[in-house]
Short mmCIF file of C-alpha atoms and ligand atoms in Angstrom, two decimals:
data_model
loop_
_atom_site.label_atom_id
_atom_site.label_comp_id
_atom_site.label_asym_id
_atom_site.label_seq_id
_atom_site.Cartn_x
_atom_site.Cartn_y
_atom_site.Cartn_z
CA UNK A 24 -39.04 -11.89 34.79
CA UNK A 25 -35.97 -13.30 34.99
CA UNK A 26 -36.22 -15.12 32.06
CA UNK A 27 -37.18 -11.74 30.46
CA UNK A 28 -34.19 -9.79 32.03
CA UNK A 29 -31.69 -12.57 30.97
CA UNK A 30 -32.86 -12.55 27.45
CA UNK A 31 -32.35 -8.63 27.26
CA UNK A 32 -29.17 -8.94 28.67
CA UNK A 33 -27.87 -11.83 26.40
CA UNK A 34 -29.07 -9.25 23.55
CA UNK A 35 -27.30 -6.24 24.96
CA UNK A 36 -24.25 -8.46 25.29
CA UNK A 37 -24.17 -9.82 21.59
CA UNK A 38 -25.21 -6.25 19.96
CA UNK A 39 -21.50 -5.06 22.23
CA UNK A 40 -20.13 -8.24 20.68
CA UNK A 41 -21.04 -7.85 17.08
CA UNK A 42 -20.43 -4.39 17.50
CA UNK A 43 -16.81 -5.03 18.66
CA UNK A 44 -16.22 -7.49 15.57
CA UNK A 45 -17.34 -4.81 13.40
CA UNK A 46 -14.54 -2.29 14.11
CA UNK A 47 -11.71 -3.91 12.51
CA UNK A 48 -8.92 -2.49 10.39
CA UNK A 49 -10.18 -0.76 7.58
CA UNK A 50 -8.89 1.04 4.68
CA UNK A 51 -10.44 3.61 2.47
CA UNK A 52 -9.50 4.41 -1.07
CA UNK A 53 -9.87 7.66 -2.60
CA UNK A 54 -9.18 8.86 -5.97
CA UNK A 55 -8.61 12.41 -5.84
CA UNK A 56 -6.67 12.55 -9.40
CA UNK A 57 -8.66 14.82 -11.73
CA UNK A 58 -8.65 11.69 -14.09
CA UNK A 59 -10.11 8.13 -13.50
CA UNK A 60 -8.08 5.41 -11.79
CA UNK A 61 -8.84 1.63 -11.72
CA UNK A 62 -7.83 0.77 -8.28
CA UNK A 63 -6.28 -2.50 -7.35
CA UNK A 64 -5.63 -4.55 -4.12
CA UNK A 65 -4.18 -7.96 -3.70
CA UNK A 66 -5.98 -8.85 -1.95
CA UNK A 67 -9.06 -7.34 -2.54
CA UNK A 68 -9.76 -7.13 -6.41
CA UNK A 69 -10.19 -3.83 -8.25
CA UNK A 70 -12.57 -1.08 -9.06
CA UNK A 71 -13.11 1.76 -10.87
CA UNK A 72 -12.63 4.65 -9.41
CA UNK A 73 -13.87 8.30 -11.22
CA UNK A 74 -12.78 11.54 -9.62
CA UNK A 75 -13.97 11.85 -6.08
CA UNK A 76 -14.87 8.39 -5.71
CA UNK A 77 -13.84 5.95 -2.63
CA UNK A 78 -13.43 2.26 -2.25
CA UNK A 79 -13.22 1.08 0.90
CA UNK A 80 -11.79 -2.36 2.38
CA UNK A 81 -13.01 -3.45 5.30
CA UNK A 82 -11.85 -6.44 7.69
CA UNK A 83 -7.99 -5.80 6.64
CA UNK A 84 -5.79 -8.53 8.03
CA UNK A 85 -2.25 -9.92 7.01
CA UNK A 86 -0.19 -8.00 4.49
CA UNK A 87 -1.27 -6.62 1.14
CA UNK A 88 -0.72 -4.16 -1.78
CA UNK A 89 -2.90 -1.29 -3.36
CA UNK A 90 -1.88 0.17 -6.39
CA UNK A 91 -3.76 2.45 -9.30
CA UNK A 92 -3.97 1.87 -12.70
CA UNK A 93 -4.22 4.14 -15.70
CA UNK A 94 -6.20 4.12 -19.06
CA UNK A 95 -7.93 0.94 -18.64
CA UNK A 96 -10.50 -0.82 -20.79
CA UNK A 97 -12.28 -3.81 -19.70
CA UNK A 98 -15.26 -5.97 -21.25
CA UNK A 99 -18.24 -7.11 -19.15
CA UNK A 100 -16.26 -10.25 -17.91
CA UNK A 101 -13.66 -7.64 -16.54
CA UNK A 102 -10.79 -8.93 -19.15
CA UNK A 103 -8.90 -6.03 -20.70
CA UNK A 104 -5.75 -3.89 -20.33
CA UNK A 105 -4.49 -1.07 -18.81
CA UNK A 106 -1.66 1.18 -20.07
CA UNK A 107 0.32 1.12 -16.01
CA UNK A 108 -0.19 -1.24 -13.01
CA UNK A 109 -1.81 -3.96 -15.48
CA UNK A 110 -2.67 -7.24 -13.45
CA UNK A 111 -2.38 -9.83 -16.35
CA UNK A 112 -5.51 -7.94 -18.05
CA UNK A 113 -7.98 -8.66 -15.28
CA UNK A 114 -10.24 -6.04 -13.38
CA UNK A 115 -10.14 -7.84 -10.20
CA UNK A 116 -6.38 -8.12 -9.18
CA UNK A 117 -6.82 -10.49 -6.35
CA UNK A 118 -3.94 -12.61 -5.78
CA UNK A 119 -2.00 -10.71 -8.76
CA UNK A 120 0.29 -7.91 -8.55
CA UNK A 121 0.75 -5.07 -11.09
CA UNK A 122 2.97 -4.53 -13.94
CA UNK A 123 5.88 -2.23 -13.20
CA UNK A 124 6.42 1.01 -13.08
CA UNK A 125 3.66 1.66 -10.62
CA UNK A 126 3.48 3.58 -7.24
CA UNK A 127 2.17 1.11 -4.27
CA UNK A 128 0.68 1.34 -0.73
CA UNK A 129 1.85 -1.60 1.05
CA UNK A 130 0.66 -2.88 5.06
CA UNK A 131 1.50 -5.61 7.01
CA UNK A 132 -1.59 -5.38 10.14
CA UNK A 133 -0.79 -6.83 13.19
CA UNK A 134 2.59 -8.50 12.42
CA UNK A 135 5.33 -6.27 13.16
CA UNK A 136 7.19 -6.20 16.04
CA UNK A 137 4.72 -7.65 18.67
CA UNK A 138 1.42 -6.84 16.76
CA UNK A 139 1.77 -3.68 15.35
CA UNK A 140 0.94 -2.23 12.03
CA UNK A 141 3.56 -1.25 9.39
CA UNK A 142 2.25 0.71 6.12
CA UNK A 143 3.86 2.96 3.47
CA UNK A 144 4.10 4.29 0.19
CA UNK A 145 6.63 2.23 -2.09
CA UNK A 146 8.23 3.20 -5.14
CA UNK A 147 10.63 0.14 -5.17
CA UNK A 148 8.26 -0.99 -8.59
CA UNK A 149 8.46 2.60 -9.91
CA UNK A 150 5.91 5.49 -10.08
CA UNK A 151 2.77 5.89 -11.87
CA UNK A 152 0.60 7.85 -9.68
CA UNK A 153 1.24 10.37 -6.53
CA UNK A 154 -0.14 8.37 -3.63
CA UNK A 155 -0.15 8.75 0.65
CA UNK A 156 -1.18 6.51 3.04
CA UNK A 157 -2.16 7.66 6.06
CA UNK A 158 -3.61 6.72 9.57
CA UNK A 159 -7.30 8.04 9.53
CA UNK A 160 -8.16 7.31 12.98
CA UNK A 161 -7.24 4.58 15.68
CA UNK A 162 -8.50 3.77 19.36
CA UNK A 163 -5.22 2.03 19.73
CA UNK A 164 -2.77 4.53 20.95
CA UNK A 165 0.10 6.98 19.56
CA UNK A 166 1.61 5.87 16.41
CA UNK A 167 5.65 6.01 15.45
CA UNK A 168 4.85 7.81 12.33
CA UNK A 169 1.35 7.80 11.06
CA UNK A 170 1.66 9.05 7.09
CA UNK A 171 3.86 7.82 4.30
CA UNK A 172 3.51 9.67 0.60
CA UNK A 173 4.86 10.32 -2.52
CA UNK A 174 3.26 12.94 -3.77
CA UNK A 175 6.17 14.69 -6.14
CA UNK A 176 6.40 15.26 -9.74
CA UNK A 177 8.62 11.92 -10.35
CA UNK A 178 7.51 11.57 -14.27
CA UNK A 179 8.72 14.97 -14.97
CA UNK A 180 12.44 14.43 -13.81
CA UNK A 181 12.81 10.91 -13.91
CA UNK A 182 16.18 9.70 -15.39
CA UNK A 183 15.99 9.04 -19.66
CA UNK A 184 17.00 5.33 -18.70
CA UNK A 185 14.14 4.78 -16.53
CA UNK A 186 11.46 6.55 -18.28
CA UNK A 187 8.51 4.14 -19.69
CA UNK A 188 4.94 4.96 -21.29
CA UNK A 189 3.49 4.05 -17.99
CA UNK A 190 5.32 6.16 -15.58
CA UNK A 191 8.95 6.19 -14.09
CA UNK A 192 10.22 2.71 -13.78
CA UNK A 193 12.39 0.61 -11.17
CA UNK A 194 16.11 0.21 -11.68
CA UNK A 195 15.82 -3.57 -11.19
CA UNK A 196 12.95 -4.15 -13.87
CA UNK A 197 15.18 -2.04 -16.28
CA UNK A 198 18.86 -3.52 -15.61
CA UNK A 199 17.96 -6.94 -14.04
CA UNK A 200 21.01 -6.53 -11.59
CA UNK A 201 21.39 -8.13 -8.37
CA UNK A 202 22.56 -4.59 -6.88
CA UNK A 203 19.02 -3.26 -8.13
CA UNK A 204 17.19 -6.30 -7.38
CA UNK A 205 18.48 -6.97 -3.98
CA UNK A 206 18.08 -11.04 -4.58
CA UNK A 207 21.68 -11.70 -3.05
CA UNK A 208 20.55 -12.60 0.31
CA UNK A 209 21.69 -9.77 2.49
CA UNK A 210 20.34 -6.10 2.92
CA UNK A 211 21.14 -3.73 -0.14
CA UNK A 212 22.46 -0.47 0.13
CA UNK A 213 20.79 2.78 -1.61
CA UNK A 214 21.91 3.39 -5.12
CA UNK A 215 22.05 6.52 -7.08
CA UNK A 216 18.43 5.74 -8.12
CA UNK A 217 17.11 5.04 -5.06
CA UNK A 218 18.38 8.74 -3.78
CA UNK A 219 16.72 10.40 -7.28
CA UNK A 220 13.25 8.98 -5.65
CA UNK A 221 14.17 9.93 -2.20
CA UNK A 222 14.95 13.27 -2.71
CA UNK A 223 11.38 13.59 -4.14
CA UNK A 224 9.67 11.32 -1.96
CA UNK A 225 11.36 11.39 1.84
CA UNK A 226 8.43 9.60 3.47
CA UNK A 227 8.13 6.28 0.64
CA UNK A 228 10.22 3.47 0.42
CA UNK A 229 12.62 3.68 -2.18
CA UNK A 230 14.79 0.32 -2.29
CA UNK A 231 14.05 -3.17 -1.10
CA UNK A 232 15.86 -2.72 2.04
CA UNK A 233 14.88 0.85 2.67
CA UNK A 234 12.89 0.67 5.88
CA UNK A 235 10.86 3.84 5.68
CA UNK A 236 7.20 3.17 7.33
CA UNK A 237 4.48 4.57 8.73
CA UNK A 238 3.99 2.37 12.25
CA UNK A 239 0.72 2.39 14.32
CA UNK A 240 -0.29 0.07 17.24
CA UNK A 241 -2.71 -2.61 15.99
CA UNK A 242 -6.24 -2.06 16.90
CA UNK A 243 -9.39 -0.60 15.59
CA UNK A 244 -7.56 1.53 13.28
CA UNK A 245 -8.58 3.04 10.10
CA UNK A 246 -6.58 4.06 7.47
CA UNK A 247 -6.60 6.05 4.02
CA UNK A 248 -5.33 5.43 0.96
CA UNK A 249 -5.23 8.71 -1.59
CA UNK A 250 -4.47 9.08 -5.27
CA UNK A 251 -3.22 12.54 -6.06
CA UNK A 252 -2.96 13.79 -2.56
CA UNK A 253 -2.31 17.42 -1.71
CA UNK A 254 1.18 17.95 -2.60
CA UNK A 255 1.59 20.29 0.59
CA UNK A 256 4.19 18.08 2.49
CA UNK A 257 2.73 16.00 5.47
CA UNK A 258 4.12 16.10 9.06
CA UNK A 259 6.20 13.06 9.94
CA UNK A 260 6.42 12.65 13.61
CA UNK A 261 9.50 10.94 15.14
CA UNK A 262 9.47 7.21 15.74
CA UNK A 263 10.53 6.21 19.47
CA UNK A 264 12.26 3.51 20.59
CA UNK A 265 12.27 1.45 17.28
CA UNK A 266 13.96 -1.60 17.03
CA UNK A 267 16.30 -2.81 14.10
CA UNK A 268 14.53 -3.86 11.19
CA UNK A 269 13.59 -7.65 10.94
CA UNK A 270 14.11 -8.92 7.31
CA UNK A 271 11.65 -11.06 6.20
CA UNK A 272 11.23 -12.94 3.10
CA UNK A 273 7.76 -13.55 1.87
CA UNK A 274 6.95 -14.99 -1.51
CA UNK A 275 3.49 -14.85 -3.13
CA UNK A 276 4.42 -16.90 -5.76
CA UNK A 277 2.53 -15.43 -8.43
CA UNK A 278 3.39 -14.00 -11.70
CA UNK A 279 4.14 -10.34 -11.90
CA UNK A 280 6.83 -10.90 -9.17
CA UNK A 281 7.52 -7.07 -8.13
CA UNK A 282 10.86 -6.14 -7.35
CA UNK A 283 10.38 -5.81 -3.86
CA UNK A 284 9.06 -9.29 -3.03
CA UNK A 285 10.48 -12.40 -2.52
CA UNK A 286 14.02 -10.21 -2.23
CA UNK A 287 15.16 -8.89 0.97
CA UNK A 288 12.05 -6.75 2.03
CA UNK A 289 12.00 -5.25 5.61
CA UNK A 290 8.57 -4.55 7.15
C1 NAG B 6 -17.01 0.56 16.97
O1 NAG B 6 -16.92 2.19 16.34
C2 NAG B 6 -17.68 3.01 16.60
C3 NAG B 6 -17.19 4.45 15.74
O2 NAG B 6 -15.80 4.68 15.74
C4 NAG B 6 -17.94 3.52 17.65
O3 NAG B 6 -18.84 4.53 18.23
C5 NAG B 6 -18.20 2.11 18.71
O4 NAG B 6 -18.56 2.50 20.19
C6 NAG B 6 -17.04 0.96 18.80
N1 NAG B 6 -17.49 -0.59 19.35
C7 NAG B 6 -16.73 -0.52 19.85
C8 NAG B 6 -17.49 -1.84 20.56
O5 NAG B 6 -15.66 -0.60 20.42
C1 NAG B 7 -7.15 16.54 -3.37
O1 NAG B 7 -6.39 17.46 -4.06
C2 NAG B 7 -6.66 18.85 -3.88
C3 NAG B 7 -5.75 19.32 -5.25
O2 NAG B 7 -5.89 19.31 -6.59
C4 NAG B 7 -5.99 18.96 -2.51
O3 NAG B 7 -6.41 20.29 -2.14
C5 NAG B 7 -6.52 18.51 -1.61
O4 NAG B 7 -5.92 18.48 -0.38
C6 NAG B 7 -6.65 16.66 -2.06
N1 NAG B 7 -7.24 15.74 -1.18
C7 NAG B 7 -6.74 15.05 -0.40
C8 NAG B 7 -7.74 14.48 0.66
O5 NAG B 7 -5.41 14.74 -0.25
#
């Protein structure tokens, strides 16, 4: 009897432990655009998403980037090219970033200010597709800010000198100077170009030292990244007790180094 009971007990225990392990941070990526997108994630890979399709990244840890590519064609070996966001001609972007201009959803899970999640939509590398990054459910408490998006029409009013066949480019890629690229070793100020993006997308990160971000306690959180979200403006909650931003230098060391990387980026 004792043997049976302890077997039952152990089974229940291991069930609840495996349930716990399955509840890690996840990110669901939805293509809500009327056209096909080839979603890309570094780390994570890449996937064609037709209108309405989703792709879920599970057990997300550390830092990473998610973006969309347009008008791609790949062969059976996952080699080809895209008009925007291309990562060296590969379907699977794992360990490779995309070519500017492209909108990016960035995250840093469980690493910011004693174990919180930071996440945001960035136009630091320019804009190709409207995107939104939001918390969809959490069992870990109240977020400082639970959404970040750039859903406005950026390509239409894009300044002539930043226009690109793939979207609206960033001034670092176009002009290659230290003011725009923020590679002088100090925190950089906004520029007239970053203000152009900020006016249209106040919730998005618009230049390398821009501290705008979503911010949630780490835990069993699920996030959602939506391409072509509703353009109705989303609610921004105040960010209570936010400590000064910390500058971190992080280098991926891959080809296609985006402008916000390896420079003075804040999380
Ligand atoms: C894991 O998440 C599911 C769905 O939210 C929940 O029902 C379950 O209780 C969670 N498990 C643990 C161990 O927290
Ligand atoms: C998808 O786009 C439609 C408009 O085309 C919008 O009404 C809807 O809210 C969007 N869905 C999401 C999840 O943003």
